[in-house]
GROMACS .gro file of C-alpha atoms in nm:
model
  263
    1UNK     CA    1  -0.846  -0.169  -3.006
    2UNK     CA    2  -0.938   0.018  -3.319
    3UNK     CA    3  -1.063   0.323  -3.130
    4UNK     CA    4  -0.917   0.433  -2.797
    5UNK     CA    5  -1.165   0.603  -2.565
    6UNK     CA    6  -1.036   0.848  -2.306
    7UNK     CA    7  -1.234   0.880  -1.985
    8UNK     CA    8  -1.221   1.230  -1.836
    9UNK     CA    9  -1.461   1.162  -1.548
   10UNK     CA   10  -1.351   1.196  -1.185
   11UNK     CA   11  -1.251   0.830  -1.179
   12UNK     CA   12  -1.166   0.560  -1.252
   13UNK     CA   13  -0.882   0.706  -1.454
   14UNK     CA   14  -0.732   0.596  -1.785
   15UNK     CA   15  -0.503   0.292  -1.763
   16UNK     CA   16  -0.193   0.315  -1.988
   17UNK     CA   17  -0.216   0.083  -2.288
   18UNK     CA   18   0.106  -0.099  -2.200
   19UNK     CA   19  -0.038  -0.171  -1.855
   20UNK     CA   20  -0.361  -0.299  -2.010
   21UNK     CA   21  -0.156  -0.539  -2.217
   22UNK     CA   22   0.022  -0.668  -1.905
   23UNK     CA   23  -0.313  -0.703  -1.728
   24UNK     CA   24  -0.428  -0.917  -2.019
   25UNK     CA   25  -0.120  -1.134  -1.981
   26UNK     CA   26  -0.183  -1.176  -1.608
   27UNK     CA   27  -0.545  -1.268  -1.667
   28UNK     CA   28  -0.425  -1.544  -1.895
   29UNK     CA   29  -0.121  -1.665  -1.698
   30UNK     CA   30   0.011  -1.509  -1.378
   31UNK     CA   31   0.168  -1.818  -1.226
   32UNK     CA   32   0.220  -2.156  -1.395
   33UNK     CA   33  -0.089  -2.126  -1.608
   34UNK     CA   34  -0.313  -1.976  -1.339
   35UNK     CA   35  -0.487  -1.645  -1.396
   36UNK     CA   36  -0.427  -1.362  -1.148
   37UNK     CA   37  -0.799  -1.397  -1.068
   38UNK     CA   38  -0.741  -1.757  -0.959
   39UNK     CA   39  -0.418  -1.736  -0.762
   40UNK     CA   40  -0.427  -1.743  -0.381
   41UNK     CA   41  -0.325  -1.429  -0.197
   42UNK     CA   42  -0.117  -1.657   0.025
   43UNK     CA   43   0.068  -1.825  -0.262
   44UNK     CA   44   0.442  -1.766  -0.284
   45UNK     CA   45   0.398  -1.616  -0.630
   46UNK     CA   46   0.159  -1.348  -0.509
   47UNK     CA   47   0.342  -1.285  -0.182
   48UNK     CA   48   0.656  -1.217  -0.384
   49UNK     CA   49   0.461  -0.989  -0.618
   50UNK     CA   50   0.305  -0.806  -0.322
   51UNK     CA   51   0.646  -0.742  -0.166
   52UNK     CA   52   0.785  -0.628  -0.499
   53UNK     CA   53   0.497  -0.384  -0.548
   54UNK     CA   54   0.547  -0.241  -0.199
   55UNK     CA   55   0.917  -0.198  -0.269
   56UNK     CA   56   0.833  -0.016  -0.594
   57UNK     CA   57   0.598   0.224  -0.417
   58UNK     CA   58   0.856   0.292  -0.147
   59UNK     CA   59   1.107   0.378  -0.418
   60UNK     CA   60   0.865   0.599  -0.613
   61UNK     CA   61   0.757   0.806  -0.313
   62UNK     CA   62   1.075   0.781  -0.102
   63UNK     CA   63   0.899   0.603   0.183
   64UNK     CA   64   1.140   0.491   0.453
   65UNK     CA   65   1.105   0.208   0.704
   66UNK     CA   66   0.947   0.437   0.963
   67UNK     CA   67   0.625   0.378   0.768
   68UNK     CA   68   0.410   0.072   0.702
   69UNK     CA   69   0.227   0.041   0.371
   70UNK     CA   70  -0.114  -0.128   0.364
   71UNK     CA   71  -0.314  -0.248   0.065
   72UNK     CA   72  -0.671  -0.276   0.193
   73UNK     CA   73  -1.024  -0.321   0.068
   74UNK     CA   74  -1.310  -0.080   0.133
   75UNK     CA   75  -1.218   0.232  -0.060
   76UNK     CA   76  -1.106   0.569   0.073
   77UNK     CA   77  -1.450   0.635   0.222
   78UNK     CA   78  -1.407   0.329   0.443
   79UNK     CA   79  -1.105   0.501   0.594
   80UNK     CA   80  -1.328   0.793   0.696
   81UNK     CA   81  -1.468   0.553   0.957
   82UNK     CA   82  -1.159   0.346   1.035
   83UNK     CA   83  -0.933   0.645   1.107
   84UNK     CA   84  -1.138   0.781   1.401
   85UNK     CA   85  -1.206   0.426   1.520
   86UNK     CA   86  -0.833   0.357   1.535
   87UNK     CA   87  -0.703   0.690   1.662
   88UNK     CA   88  -0.987   0.885   1.820
   89UNK     CA   89  -0.998   0.882   2.201
   90UNK     CA   90  -1.286   0.930   2.444
   91UNK     CA   91  -1.129   1.232   2.611
   92UNK     CA   92  -0.963   1.389   2.308
   93UNK     CA   93  -1.085   1.564   1.995
   94UNK     CA   94  -1.021   1.534   1.624
   95UNK     CA   95  -0.931   1.835   1.407
   96UNK     CA   96  -1.094   1.839   1.063
   97UNK     CA   97  -1.039   2.097   0.791
   98UNK     CA   98  -1.356   2.096   0.578
   99UNK     CA   99  -1.283   2.221   0.226
  100UNK     CA  100  -1.523   2.018   0.010
  101UNK     CA  101  -1.748   1.715  -0.023
  102UNK     CA  102  -1.490   1.456   0.081
  103UNK     CA  103  -1.358   1.622   0.396
  104UNK     CA  104  -1.715   1.712   0.488
  105UNK     CA  105  -1.814   1.347   0.463
  106UNK     CA  106  -1.505   1.240   0.657
  107UNK     CA  107  -1.590   1.489   0.932
  108UNK     CA  108  -1.948   1.360   0.950
  109UNK     CA  109  -1.829   1.001   0.981
  110UNK     CA  110  -1.584   1.094   1.256
  111UNK     CA  111  -1.851   1.291   1.445
  112UNK     CA  112  -2.047   0.972   1.501
  113UNK     CA  113  -1.742   0.812   1.664
  114UNK     CA  114  -1.556   1.085   1.853
  115UNK     CA  115  -1.556   1.457   1.934
  116UNK     CA  116  -1.476   1.654   1.617
  117UNK     CA  117  -1.338   2.006   1.609
  118UNK     CA  118  -1.392   2.164   1.265
  119UNK     CA  119  -1.098   2.403   1.242
  120UNK     CA  120  -1.242   2.577   0.935
  121UNK     CA  121  -1.544   2.510   0.713
  122UNK     CA  122  -1.545   2.641   0.356
  123UNK     CA  123  -1.911   2.551   0.303
  124UNK     CA  124  -1.998   2.906   0.405
  125UNK     CA  125  -1.858   3.026   0.070
  126UNK     CA  126  -1.979   2.722  -0.126
  127UNK     CA  127  -1.630   2.573  -0.113
  128UNK     CA  128  -1.479   2.840  -0.336
  129UNK     CA  129  -1.198   2.942  -0.101
  130UNK     CA  130  -1.008   2.827   0.207
  131UNK     CA  131  -0.978   3.074   0.494
  132UNK     CA  132  -0.634   3.187   0.606
  133UNK     CA  133  -0.480   2.941   0.850
  134UNK     CA  134  -0.438   3.219   1.107
  135UNK     CA  135  -0.818   3.211   1.154
  136UNK     CA  136  -0.844   2.836   1.212
  137UNK     CA  137  -0.954   2.708   1.553
  138UNK     CA  138  -0.684   2.442   1.585
  139UNK     CA  139  -0.647   2.221   1.891
  140UNK     CA  140  -0.274   2.151   1.921
  141UNK     CA  141  -0.353   1.854   2.145
  142UNK     CA  142  -0.598   1.691   1.906
  143UNK     CA  143  -0.566   1.318   1.846
  144UNK     CA  144  -0.496   1.407   1.483
  145UNK     CA  145  -0.549   1.669   1.212
  146UNK     CA  146  -0.735   1.551   0.899
  147UNK     CA  147  -0.764   1.716   0.559
  148UNK     CA  148  -0.819   1.627   0.194
  149UNK     CA  149  -0.542   1.741  -0.040
  150UNK     CA  150  -0.767   1.781  -0.344
  151UNK     CA  151  -1.145   1.811  -0.335
  152UNK     CA  152  -1.245   1.670  -0.674
  153UNK     CA  153  -1.612   1.771  -0.644
  154UNK     CA  154  -1.563   2.140  -0.560
  155UNK     CA  155  -1.209   2.194  -0.687
  156UNK     CA  156  -1.015   2.323  -0.388
  157UNK     CA  157  -0.661   2.187  -0.362
  158UNK     CA  158  -0.398   2.225  -0.091
  159UNK     CA  159  -0.052   2.199  -0.246
  160UNK     CA  160   0.173   2.196   0.059
  161UNK     CA  161   0.155   1.990   0.379
  162UNK     CA  162  -0.034   2.160   0.660
  163UNK     CA  163   0.172   2.248   0.965
  164UNK     CA  164   0.027   2.060   1.261
  165UNK     CA  165   0.134   1.981   1.617
  166UNK     CA  166  -0.098   1.680   1.602
  167UNK     CA  167  -0.048   1.371   1.384
  168UNK     CA  168  -0.123   1.479   1.026
  169UNK     CA  169  -0.361   1.262   0.822
  170UNK     CA  170  -0.434   1.330   0.456
  171UNK     CA  171  -0.668   1.192   0.191
  172UNK     CA  172  -0.453   1.202  -0.125
  173UNK     CA  173  -0.676   0.991  -0.348
  174UNK     CA  174  -0.649   1.224  -0.647
  175UNK     CA  175  -0.300   1.369  -0.597
  176UNK     CA  176  -0.079   1.081  -0.483
  177UNK     CA  177   0.208   1.011  -0.724
  178UNK     CA  178   0.124   1.320  -0.931
  179UNK     CA  179   0.424   1.502  -0.784
  180UNK     CA  180   0.689   1.440  -0.517
  181UNK     CA  181   0.559   1.419  -0.159
  182UNK     CA  182   0.755   1.495   0.156
  183UNK     CA  183   0.631   1.182   0.331
  184UNK     CA  184   0.803   1.278   0.656
  185UNK     CA  185   0.553   1.563   0.702
  186UNK     CA  186   0.269   1.313   0.740
  187UNK     CA  187   0.167   1.047   0.988
  188UNK     CA  188  -0.091   0.881   0.763
  189UNK     CA  189  -0.165   0.917   0.392
  190UNK     CA  190  -0.437   0.718   0.221
  191UNK     CA  191  -0.562   0.697  -0.136
  192UNK     CA  192  -0.817   0.500  -0.330
  193UNK     CA  193  -0.614   0.351  -0.613
  194UNK     CA  194  -0.857   0.422  -0.897
  195UNK     CA  195  -0.754   0.785  -0.940
  196UNK     CA  196  -0.377   0.760  -0.988
  197UNK     CA  197  -0.256   0.416  -0.884
  198UNK     CA  198  -0.473   0.154  -1.050
  199UNK     CA  199  -0.834   0.043  -1.037
  200UNK     CA  200  -1.111   0.042  -0.779
  201UNK     CA  201  -1.085  -0.232  -0.520
  202UNK     CA  202  -0.771  -0.147  -0.326
  203UNK     CA  203  -0.691   0.147  -0.100
  204UNK     CA  204  -0.330   0.227  -0.020
  205UNK     CA  205  -0.231   0.355   0.323
  206UNK     CA  206   0.110   0.487   0.427
  207UNK     CA  207   0.119   0.492   0.807
  208UNK     CA  208   0.395   0.592   1.044
  209UNK     CA  209   0.476   0.295   1.264
  210UNK     CA  210   0.474   0.520   1.570
  211UNK     CA  211   0.110   0.606   1.497
  212UNK     CA  212   0.027   0.237   1.456
  213UNK     CA  213   0.151   0.180   1.810
  214UNK     CA  214  -0.127   0.413   1.930
  215UNK     CA  215  -0.417   0.224   1.774
  216UNK     CA  216  -0.707   0.195   2.020
  217UNK     CA  217  -0.728  -0.133   2.208
  218UNK     CA  218  -1.029  -0.361   2.180
  219UNK     CA  219  -1.105  -0.314   1.811
  220UNK     CA  220  -1.209  -0.617   1.613
  221UNK     CA  221  -0.899  -0.732   1.421
  222UNK     CA  222  -1.055  -0.655   1.082
  223UNK     CA  223  -1.095  -0.290   1.189
  224UNK     CA  224  -0.749  -0.259   1.346
  225UNK     CA  225  -0.479  -0.104   1.127
  226UNK     CA  226  -0.202  -0.254   1.339
  227UNK     CA  227  -0.337  -0.605   1.283
  228UNK     CA  228  -0.342  -0.547   0.906
  229UNK     CA  229   0.017  -0.423   0.926
  230UNK     CA  230   0.123  -0.725   1.130
  231UNK     CA  231  -0.023  -0.956   0.864
  232UNK     CA  232   0.123  -0.764   0.566
  233UNK     CA  233  -0.227  -0.664   0.445
  234UNK     CA  234  -0.329  -1.031   0.435
  235UNK     CA  235  -0.535  -1.051   0.753
  236UNK     CA  236  -0.823  -1.156   0.529
  237UNK     CA  237  -0.842  -1.230   0.157
  238UNK     CA  238  -0.658  -0.949  -0.016
  239UNK     CA  239  -0.790  -0.759  -0.323
  240UNK     CA  240  -0.549  -0.958  -0.538
  241UNK     CA  241  -0.644  -0.834  -0.883
  242UNK     CA  242  -0.661  -0.465  -0.789
  243UNK     CA  243  -0.330  -0.498  -0.601
  244UNK     CA  244  -0.179  -0.663  -0.910
  245UNK     CA  245  -0.287  -0.371  -1.130
  246UNK     CA  246  -0.144  -0.117  -0.884
  247UNK     CA  247   0.191  -0.295  -0.897
  248UNK     CA  248   0.189  -0.263  -1.275
  249UNK     CA  249   0.107   0.108  -1.247
  250UNK     CA  250   0.400   0.158  -1.006
  251UNK     CA  251   0.631  -0.003  -1.260
  252UNK     CA  252   0.484   0.208  -1.541
  253UNK     CA  253   0.545   0.531  -1.347
  254UNK     CA  254   0.902   0.419  -1.287
  255UNK     CA  255   0.945   0.353  -1.660
  256UNK     CA  256   0.830   0.711  -1.735
  257UNK     CA  257   1.112   0.844  -1.520
  258UNK     CA  258   0.935   0.843  -1.184
  259UNK     CA  259   0.717   1.093  -1.003
  260UNK     CA  260   0.969   1.376  -1.039
  261UNK     CA  261   0.970   1.346  -1.419
  262UNK     CA  262   0.591   1.324  -1.446
  263UNK     CA  263   0.515   1.614  -1.210
   0.00000   0.00000   0.00000
């Protein structure tokens, strides 16, 4: 390109030039003359690539085998519905910390599925501040505690993991891989790839296997996280191209020295 254009919008983010060049190569020939857009998600070539990309992400974020990693379609907003469907119970409640547009939307989605307890709502101050945690109305027996690490619309960011007696679930769409994460503090992390880990079309979930064992029974398989985990994110046709780009981004981050160096 004669003129490089830098996109400073909320997302999608800039793709490194070296990654763009590799994307071009994959579009031309990913496997024996076939484009990445033509290859089957069940082909050996792509299965090997998928496993390699998962291994790279585990290495980058120090994710141990207590966690499953899913590469799913639907975007982060889709998870706003799937999370309460999978883990909300009829007799329990769900804790939501509302600090901006995204957690507010997530809370609204969950409210149509289960009983939501909003532990604190920053809309009262136009999302300019988060109240002290000592004032939160937390239910220590909640099915889970949900928050968004960085609210890109209103600008509030939570830098450290929240202390919770309930399973901790976090939307990290705009912060994942920007600095080291203590994965062990969380039960589920999810992120739309287009902010930090690739392009729109794939959403990455890091889920503790113990939490997967608690998925509600009776869900249609396509809505069931445990079924996606059992089928290595290939329960249905995978977002092959977007997954391919994410794998290239993982490798690029590694080449820069990893998350610790880039933080």
